[in-house]
PDB file of C-alpha atoms and ligand atoms in Angstrom:
ATOM      1  CA  MET A  54      87.037  82.327  91.903  1.00  0.00           C
ATOM      2  CA  GLY A  55      84.721  84.301  94.170  1.00  0.00           C
ATOM      3  CA  LYS A  56      84.133  87.998  93.965  1.00  0.00           C
ATOM      4  CA  LYS A  57      86.856  89.937  95.731  1.00  0.00           C
ATOM      5  CA  LYS A  58      85.775  91.940  98.723  1.00  0.00           C
ATOM      6  CA  LYS A  59      86.034  95.725  98.634  1.00  0.00           C
ATOM      7  CA  PRO A  60      89.113  96.448 100.746  1.00  0.00           C
ATOM      8  CA  VAL A  61      89.013  98.892 103.637  1.00  0.00           C
ATOM      9  CA  ILE A  62      91.809 101.430 103.239  1.00  0.00           C
ATOM     10  CA  GLY A  63      92.987 103.133 106.404  1.00  0.00           C
ATOM     11  CA  ILE A  64      94.215 106.686 105.889  1.00  0.00           C
ATOM     12  CA  ALA A  65      96.406 108.172 108.606  1.00  0.00           C
ATOM     13  CA  GLY A  66      94.573 111.222 109.886  1.00  0.00           C
ATOM     14  CA  ASN A  67      95.887 114.564 110.918  1.00  0.00           C
ATOM     15  CA  VAL A  68      95.183 117.295 113.455  1.00  0.00           C
ATOM     16  CA  LEU A  69      93.955 120.658 112.214  1.00  0.00           C
ATOM     17  CA  LYS A  70      94.137 123.512 114.686  1.00  0.00           C
ATOM     18  CA  ASP A  71      91.582 126.239 113.981  1.00  0.00           C
ATOM     19  CA  SER A  72      93.384 129.435 113.093  1.00  0.00           C
ATOM     20  CA  GLY A  73      90.370 131.660 113.738  1.00  0.00           C
ATOM     21  CA  GLY A  74      86.617 131.238 113.848  1.00  0.00           C
ATOM     22  CA  MET A  75      84.685 130.467 116.998  1.00  0.00           C
ATOM     23  CA  PHE A  76      87.337 128.400 118.730  1.00  0.00           C
ATOM     24  CA  PRO A  77      90.883 129.520 117.855  1.00  0.00           C
ATOM     25  CA  GLY A  78      93.316 126.692 118.489  1.00  0.00           C
ATOM     26  CA  TYR A  79      90.524 124.096 118.649  1.00  0.00           C
ATOM     27  CA  ARG A  80      91.660 120.719 117.306  1.00  0.00           C
ATOM     28  CA  ARG A  81      89.929 118.693 114.598  1.00  0.00           C
ATOM     29  CA  SER A  82      90.686 115.259 113.104  1.00  0.00           C
ATOM     30  CA  TYR A  83      90.843 115.291 109.308  1.00  0.00           C
ATOM     31  CA  VAL A  84      92.353 114.224 106.011  1.00  0.00           C
ATOM     32  CA  ASN A  85      92.248 116.074 102.710  1.00  0.00           C
ATOM     33  CA  GLU A  86      89.193 114.807 100.843  1.00  0.00           C
ATOM     34  CA  ASP A  87      91.214 113.815  97.748  1.00  0.00           C
ATOM     35  CA  TYR A  88      92.561 110.775  99.643  1.00  0.00           C
ATOM     36  CA  ASN A  89      89.011 109.505 100.155  1.00  0.00           C
ATOM     37  CA  MET A  90      88.047 110.255  96.554  1.00  0.00           C
ATOM     38  CA  ALA A  91      91.090 108.485  95.089  1.00  0.00           C
ATOM     39  CA  VAL A  92      90.345 105.407  97.210  1.00  0.00           C
ATOM     40  CA  ILE A  93      86.640 105.333  96.308  1.00  0.00           C
ATOM     41  CA  GLN A  94      87.382 105.895  92.609  1.00  0.00           C
ATOM     42  CA  ASN A  95      89.560 102.767  92.639  1.00  0.00           C
ATOM     43  CA  GLY A  96      87.278 100.363  94.482  1.00  0.00           C
ATOM     44  CA  GLY A  97      88.376 100.869  98.068  1.00  0.00           C
ATOM     45  CA  VAL A  98      86.505 101.895 101.200  1.00  0.00           C
ATOM     46  CA  PRO A  99      88.249 104.854 102.862  1.00  0.00           C
ATOM     47  CA  PHE A 100      88.535 104.783 106.639  1.00  0.00           C
ATOM     48  CA  ILE A 101      90.084 107.842 108.247  1.00  0.00           C
ATOM     49  CA  ILE A 102      92.133 106.908 111.302  1.00  0.00           C
ATOM     50  CA  PRO A 103      92.268 109.772 113.804  1.00  0.00           C
ATOM     51  CA  VAL A 104      95.579 110.587 115.466  1.00  0.00           C
ATOM     52  CA  SER A 105      95.745 109.127 118.943  1.00  0.00           C
ATOM     53  CA  GLN A 106      98.395 108.066 121.402  1.00  0.00           C
ATOM     54  CA  SER A 107      96.691 104.835 122.424  1.00  0.00           C
ATOM     55  CA  ASP A 108      98.590 101.740 121.309  1.00  0.00           C
ATOM     56  CA  GLU A 109      95.533  99.612 122.009  1.00  0.00           C
ATOM     57  CA  VAL A 110      93.230 101.808 119.919  1.00  0.00           C
ATOM     58  CA  ILE A 111      95.683 102.013 117.007  1.00  0.00           C
ATOM     59  CA  GLU A 112      96.222  98.249 117.078  1.00  0.00           C
ATOM     60  CA  LYS A 113      92.466  97.643 116.938  1.00  0.00           C
ATOM     61  CA  GLN A 114      91.999 100.184 114.125  1.00  0.00           C
ATOM     62  CA  VAL A 115      94.709  98.574 112.000  1.00  0.00           C
ATOM     63  CA  SER A 116      93.184  95.133 112.612  1.00  0.00           C
ATOM     64  CA  MET A 117      90.104  96.441 110.769  1.00  0.00           C
ATOM     65  CA  ILE A 118      91.814  97.598 107.567  1.00  0.00           C
ATOM     66  CA  ASP A 119      93.218  95.838 104.490  1.00  0.00           C
ATOM     67  CA  GLY A 120      95.635  98.533 103.356  1.00  0.00           C
ATOM     68  CA  LEU A 121      97.252 101.618 104.925  1.00  0.00           C
ATOM     69  CA  ILE A 122      98.025 105.060 103.511  1.00  0.00           C
ATOM     70  CA  ILE A 123     100.547 107.134 105.443  1.00  0.00           C
ATOM     71  CA  SER A 124      99.321 110.547 104.349  1.00  0.00           C
ATOM     72  CA  GLY A 125     100.914 113.972 104.106  1.00  0.00           C
ATOM     73  CA  GLY A 126     101.217 116.393 106.971  1.00  0.00           C
ATOM     74  CA  SER A 127     103.613 118.469 109.019  1.00  0.00           C
ATOM     75  CA  ASP A 128     107.360 117.995 109.273  1.00  0.00           C
ATOM     76  CA  ILE A 129     108.687 115.042 111.237  1.00  0.00           C
ATOM     77  CA  SER A 130     110.490 115.879 114.460  1.00  0.00           C
ATOM     78  CA  SER A 131     114.243 115.649 113.815  1.00  0.00           C
ATOM     79  CA  LEU A 132     114.528 113.788 117.114  1.00  0.00           C
ATOM     80  CA  GLU A 133     112.867 110.844 115.327  1.00  0.00           C
ATOM     81  CA  TYR A 134     116.170 110.447 113.443  1.00  0.00           C
ATOM     82  CA  GLU A 135     118.427 111.588 116.265  1.00  0.00           C
ATOM     83  CA  GLU A 136     119.214 115.063 114.975  1.00  0.00           C
ATOM     84  CA  GLU A 137     118.686 118.407 116.648  1.00  0.00           C
ATOM     85  CA  PRO A 138     116.252 120.715 114.810  1.00  0.00           C
ATOM     86  CA  LEU A 139     117.877 123.095 112.320  1.00  0.00           C
ATOM     87  CA  PRO A 140     116.537 126.642 111.855  1.00  0.00           C
ATOM     88  CA  LEU A 141     114.527 125.856 108.713  1.00  0.00           C
ATOM     89  CA  LEU A 142     112.730 122.798 110.037  1.00  0.00           C
ATOM     90  CA  GLY A 143     108.997 123.535 109.794  1.00  0.00           C
ATOM     91  CA  ASP A 144     106.218 122.993 112.305  1.00  0.00           C
ATOM     92  CA  ILE A 145     106.179 119.531 113.826  1.00  0.00           C
ATOM     93  CA  LEU A 146     103.493 117.450 115.506  1.00  0.00           C
ATOM     94  CA  PRO A 147     105.264 114.810 117.630  1.00  0.00           C
ATOM     95  CA  GLU A 148     102.006 113.011 118.436  1.00  0.00           C
ATOM     96  CA  ARG A 149     101.545 112.314 114.711  1.00  0.00           C
ATOM     97  CA  ASP A 150     105.067 110.853 114.631  1.00  0.00           C
ATOM     98  CA  TYR A 151     104.174 108.515 117.497  1.00  0.00           C
ATOM     99  CA  PHE A 152     100.886 107.627 115.787  1.00  0.00           C
ATOM    100  CA  ASP A 153     102.505 106.891 112.397  1.00  0.00           C
ATOM    101  CA  ARG A 154     105.107 104.679 114.072  1.00  0.00           C
ATOM    102  CA  LYS A 155     102.400 102.631 115.808  1.00  0.00           C
ATOM    103  CA  LEU A 156     100.364 102.430 112.591  1.00  0.00           C
ATOM    104  CA  LEU A 157     103.383 101.050 110.746  1.00  0.00           C
ATOM    105  CA  ASP A 158     104.191  98.585 113.556  1.00  0.00           C
ATOM    106  CA  ALA A 159     100.649  97.205 113.404  1.00  0.00           C
ATOM    107  CA  ALA A 160     100.419  97.205 109.588  1.00  0.00           C
ATOM    108  CA  ILE A 161     103.792  95.525 109.092  1.00  0.00           C
ATOM    109  CA  LYS A 162     102.900  92.847 111.644  1.00  0.00           C
ATOM    110  CA  ARG A 163      99.918  92.005 109.416  1.00  0.00           C
ATOM    111  CA  GLN A 164     101.864  92.426 106.151  1.00  0.00           C
ATOM    112  CA  ILE A 165      99.110  94.616 104.693  1.00  0.00           C
ATOM    113  CA  PRO A 166      99.899  96.862 101.694  1.00  0.00           C
ATOM    114  CA  ILE A 167     101.288 100.278 102.617  1.00  0.00           C
ATOM    115  CA  LEU A 168     101.308 103.426 100.477  1.00  0.00           C
ATOM    116  CA  GLY A 169     103.314 106.423 101.676  1.00  0.00           C
ATOM    117  CA  ILE A 170     102.601 109.886 100.316  1.00  0.00           C
ATOM    118  CA  CYS A 171     104.747 113.029 100.856  1.00  0.00           C
ATOM    119  CA  ARG A 172     105.306 113.018 104.632  1.00  0.00           C
ATOM    120  CA  GLY A 173     104.552 109.290 104.227  1.00  0.00           C
ATOM    121  CA  ILE A 174     107.741 108.564 102.237  1.00  0.00           C
ATOM    122  CA  GLN A 175     109.705 110.563 104.777  1.00  0.00           C
ATOM    123  CA  PHE A 176     108.204 108.765 107.742  1.00  0.00           C
ATOM    124  CA  ILE A 177     108.638 105.320 106.182  1.00  0.00           C
ATOM    125  CA  ASN A 178     112.305 106.186 105.639  1.00  0.00           C
ATOM    126  CA  VAL A 179     112.766 107.428 109.199  1.00  0.00           C
ATOM    127  CA  TYR A 180     110.920 104.358 110.523  1.00  0.00           C
ATOM    128  CA  HIS A 181     113.538 102.203 108.789  1.00  0.00           C
ATOM    129  CA  GLY A 182     116.398 104.159 110.365  1.00  0.00           C
ATOM    130  CA  GLY A 183     116.886 106.745 107.612  1.00  0.00           C
ATOM    131  CA  THR A 184     117.313 110.509 107.875  1.00  0.00           C
ATOM    132  CA  LEU A 185     115.908 113.599 106.136  1.00  0.00           C
ATOM    133  CA  TYR A 186     117.097 116.899 104.774  1.00  0.00           C
ATOM    134  CA  GLN A 187     115.337 119.156 107.250  1.00  0.00           C
ATOM    135  CA  ASP A 188     115.085 121.715 104.464  1.00  0.00           C
ATOM    136  CA  HIS A 189     116.340 121.617 100.885  1.00  0.00           C
ATOM    137  CA  SER A 190     118.709 124.497 101.629  1.00  0.00           C
ATOM    138  CA  TYR A 191     120.771 121.920 103.558  1.00  0.00           C
ATOM    139  CA  TYR A 192     121.081 119.696 100.480  1.00  0.00           C
ATOM    140  CA  GLY A 193     124.457 121.206  99.576  1.00  0.00           C
ATOM    141  CA  LYS A 194     123.583 121.655  95.905  1.00  0.00           C
ATOM    142  CA  ASP A 195     121.004 123.651  94.004  1.00  0.00           C
ATOM    143  CA  VAL A 196     117.565 122.123  93.926  1.00  0.00           C
ATOM    144  CA  ILE A 197     114.725 122.613  91.489  1.00  0.00           C
ATOM    145  CA  ARG A 198     111.427 124.063  92.678  1.00  0.00           C
ATOM    146  CA  HIS A 199     109.837 121.449  94.943  1.00  0.00           C
ATOM    147  CA  TRP A 200     107.287 123.827  96.413  1.00  0.00           C
ATOM    148  CA  GLN A 201     105.077 124.697  93.465  1.00  0.00           C
ATOM    149  CA  GLY A 202     102.867 126.815  95.671  1.00  0.00           C
ATOM    150  CA  HIS A 203      99.430 126.324  94.148  1.00  0.00           C
ATOM    151  CA  ASP A 204      97.402 124.270  91.638  1.00  0.00           C
ATOM    152  CA  PRO A 205      97.667 120.844  93.282  1.00  0.00           C
ATOM    153  CA  ASP A 206      96.673 119.009  90.095  1.00  0.00           C
ATOM    154  CA  VAL A 207      99.328 120.640  87.906  1.00  0.00           C
ATOM    155  CA  LYS A 208     102.453 118.583  87.183  1.00  0.00           C
ATOM    156  CA  THR A 209     105.656 120.617  87.454  1.00  0.00           C
ATOM    157  CA  HIS A 210     108.816 118.486  87.556  1.00  0.00           C
ATOM    158  CA  HIS A 211     110.242 115.243  86.186  1.00  0.00           C
ATOM    159  CA  VAL A 212     110.956 112.099  88.156  1.00  0.00           C
ATOM    160  CA  HIS A 213     113.110 109.331  86.737  1.00  0.00           C
ATOM    161  CA  LEU A 214     111.897 105.885  87.825  1.00  0.00           C
ATOM    162  CA  GLU A 215     114.103 102.811  88.250  1.00  0.00           C
ATOM    163  CA  LYS A 216     113.125 100.095  85.809  1.00  0.00           C
ATOM    164  CA  GLU A 217     113.266  97.391  88.472  1.00  0.00           C
ATOM    165  CA  SER A 218     110.579  98.880  90.669  1.00  0.00           C
ATOM    166  CA  LYS A 219     106.902  98.709  91.468  1.00  0.00           C
ATOM    167  CA  LEU A 220     106.559 102.382  90.560  1.00  0.00           C
ATOM    168  CA  TYR A 221     107.875 101.711  87.062  1.00  0.00           C
ATOM    169  CA  ASP A 222     105.494  98.763  86.679  1.00  0.00           C
ATOM    170  CA  ILE A 223     102.626 101.026  87.753  1.00  0.00           C
ATOM    171  CA  TYR A 224     103.501 104.184  85.797  1.00  0.00           C
ATOM    172  CA  LYS A 225     104.802 102.148  82.825  1.00  0.00           C
ATOM    173  CA  ASP A 226     107.353 104.854  82.055  1.00  0.00           C
ATOM    174  CA  GLU A 227     110.894 105.694  83.131  1.00  0.00           C
ATOM    175  CA  ASP A 228     110.314 109.436  83.042  1.00  0.00           C
ATOM    176  CA  ILE A 229     107.187 110.880  84.579  1.00  0.00           C
ATOM    177  CA  ILE A 230     106.079 114.362  85.614  1.00  0.00           C
ATOM    178  CA  VAL A 231     104.647 114.993  89.066  1.00  0.00           C
ATOM    179  CA  ASN A 232     103.400 117.757  91.335  1.00  0.00           C
ATOM    180  CA  SER A 233     105.579 118.889  94.215  1.00  0.00           C
ATOM    181  CA  PHE A 234     104.782 120.314  97.653  1.00  0.00           C
ATOM    182  CA  HIS A 235     107.714 119.595  99.931  1.00  0.00           C
ATOM    183  CA  HIS A 236     110.699 121.415 101.423  1.00  0.00           C
ATOM    184  CA  GLN A 237     112.195 118.262 102.920  1.00  0.00           C
ATOM    185  CA  SER A 238     113.193 114.899 101.481  1.00  0.00           C
ATOM    186  CA  VAL A 239     114.928 111.597 102.154  1.00  0.00           C
ATOM    187  CA  LYS A 240     118.657 111.972 102.940  1.00  0.00           C
ATOM    188  CA  ASP A 241     120.198 108.690 104.151  1.00  0.00           C
ATOM    189  CA  LEU A 242     118.082 105.741 103.073  1.00  0.00           C
ATOM    190  CA  GLY A 243     116.649 103.456 105.754  1.00  0.00           C
ATOM    191  CA  LYS A 244     117.494  99.747 105.985  1.00  0.00           C
ATOM    192  CA  GLY A 245     115.540  97.398 103.749  1.00  0.00           C
ATOM    193  CA  LEU A 246     114.470 100.163 101.363  1.00  0.00           C
ATOM    194  CA  LYS A 247     115.515 100.983  97.828  1.00  0.00           C
ATOM    195  CA  ILE A 248     115.349 104.210  95.873  1.00  0.00           C
ATOM    196  CA  THR A 249     112.940 103.948  92.963  1.00  0.00           C
ATOM    197  CA  GLY A 250     112.639 107.544  91.758  1.00  0.00           C
ATOM    198  CA  LYS A 251     114.649 110.769  91.695  1.00  0.00           C
ATOM    199  CA  SER A 252     114.115 114.257  90.331  1.00  0.00           C
ATOM    200  CA  LYS A 253     116.778 115.775  88.088  1.00  0.00           C
ATOM    201  CA  ASP A 254     118.522 117.490  91.003  1.00  0.00           C
ATOM    202  CA  GLY A 255     119.017 114.090  92.676  1.00  0.00           C
ATOM    203  CA  ILE A 256     116.293 114.536  95.301  1.00  0.00           C
ATOM    204  CA  ILE A 257     114.735 111.182  96.234  1.00  0.00           C
ATOM    205  CA  GLU A 258     111.094 111.069  95.144  1.00  0.00           C
ATOM    206  CA  GLY A 259     110.291 107.342  95.269  1.00  0.00           C
ATOM    207  CA  VAL A 260     111.171 104.542  97.679  1.00  0.00           C
ATOM    208  CA  GLU A 261     109.993 100.986  98.186  1.00  0.00           C
ATOM    209  CA  SER A 262     110.672  98.123 100.557  1.00  0.00           C
ATOM    210  CA  ILE A 263     112.955  95.416  99.177  1.00  0.00           C
ATOM    211  CA  ASP A 264     111.240  92.466 100.911  1.00  0.00           C
ATOM    212  CA  TYR A 265     107.825  93.644 102.062  1.00  0.00           C
ATOM    213  CA  PRO A 266     104.930  92.491  99.858  1.00  0.00           C
ATOM    214  CA  PHE A 267     103.785  96.023  98.950  1.00  0.00           C
ATOM    215  CA  MET A 268     105.314  99.114 100.540  1.00  0.00           C
ATOM    216  CA  VAL A 269     105.570 101.910  98.001  1.00  0.00           C
ATOM    217  CA  ALA A 270     106.174 105.542  98.845  1.00  0.00           C
ATOM    218  CA  VAL A 271     106.276 108.721  96.789  1.00  0.00           C
ATOM    219  CA  GLN A 272     107.256 112.292  97.568  1.00  0.00           C
ATOM    220  CA  TRP A 273     104.601 113.752  95.255  1.00  0.00           C
ATOM    221  CA  HIS A 274     100.810 113.819  95.723  1.00  0.00           C
ATOM    222  CA  PRO A 275      99.119 111.223  93.467  1.00  0.00           C
ATOM    223  CA  GLU A 276      95.820 111.805  95.324  1.00  0.00           C
ATOM    224  CA  MET A 277      95.770 115.340  93.878  1.00  0.00           C
ATOM    225  CA  LEU A 278      96.466 114.018  90.367  1.00  0.00           C
ATOM    226  CA  PHE A 279      94.371 110.854  90.085  1.00  0.00           C
ATOM    227  CA  ARG A 280      91.558 112.542  88.151  1.00  0.00           C
ATOM    228  CA  THR A 281      93.800 113.640  85.299  1.00  0.00           C
ATOM    229  CA  ASP A 282      96.966 111.540  85.526  1.00  0.00           C
ATOM    230  CA  GLU A 283      96.678 107.909  84.487  1.00  0.00           C
ATOM    231  CA  GLY A 284      99.800 106.759  86.347  1.00  0.00           C
ATOM    232  CA  SER A 285      98.766 108.374  89.619  1.00  0.00           C
ATOM    233  CA  ASN A 286      95.324 106.800  89.350  1.00  0.00           C
ATOM    234  CA  ARG A 287      96.923 103.413  88.635  1.00  0.00           C
ATOM    235  CA  LEU A 288      99.064 103.759  91.781  1.00  0.00           C
ATOM    236  CA  PHE A 289      95.850 103.778  93.823  1.00  0.00           C
ATOM    237  CA  LYS A 290      94.294 101.068  91.669  1.00  0.00           C
ATOM    238  CA  ILE A 291      97.193  98.639  92.137  1.00  0.00           C
ATOM    239  CA  PHE A 292      97.556  99.434  95.846  1.00  0.00           C
ATOM    240  CA  ILE A 293      93.844  98.801  96.373  1.00  0.00           C
ATOM    241  CA  GLU A 294      93.941  95.614  94.272  1.00  0.00           C
ATOM    242  CA  LYS A 295      96.805  94.323  96.429  1.00  0.00           C
ATOM    243  CA  SER A 296      94.795  95.233  99.525  1.00  0.00           C
ATOM    244  CA  SER A 297      91.822  93.215  98.261  1.00  0.00           C
ATOM    245  CA  GLU A 298      93.957  90.141  97.660  1.00  0.00           C
ATOM    246  CA  ARG A 299      94.605  89.536 101.339  1.00  0.00           C
ATOM    247  CA  GLU A 300      93.109  86.367 102.742  1.00  0.00           C
ATOM    248  CA  GLU A 301      90.212  86.919 105.097  1.00  0.00           C
ATOM    249  CA  SER A 302      91.415  86.170 108.586  1.00  0.00           C
TER     250      SER A 302
HETATM  251 MN1  LIG B 209     109.460 117.192  94.288  1.00  0.00          MN
END
């Protein structure tokens, strides 16, 4: 058996608007550096994909990667799941929604491994026809604290994993503790997906595709935990291993 190639991992980029400085409102393409570090640490080559609205450009970019991370970011427009915005919906960036949809179209066509993180689990759900709680105050029951506020690498709440799931195989435990930075979550599950993890208040924290080779999504931020949390590091490791197993085309 030959040496496996180092897989190129595409990371969905984001738009940062300068709040002050020399050019207030000026737009920059970026991802949080932890995504790159978690990929490098586990044998992958990070490749930040800038948000664009060009189908042709996105298609070409995805043709160059072996695995795709749908990263965190702003709230998803409620129009993406055919709901009007409620008062506590946060800031949206519709061009990112368009971009993520095209990324997923192109990645799924190629059957490359997909990892969804935070906004990523929400977008993967919406992509499959699911809906979201626009804010946890619309959940109808009390929720635990899902916005821990600071210390990204501190674990604050439990998640119970389904035994028959990729997440369980990766974390090797039914009950894990994760960080939490979200005010929205999956409501109605999209077609072809299954729930793989929930917090104690019933909020959906893990989802995976039933049939797709590797499409795993989590509501927490494993990229902020990979240095200290073995399970979160292994999530990247397994995702990147799967990405390296693709046949060269
Ligand atoms: Mn949470």
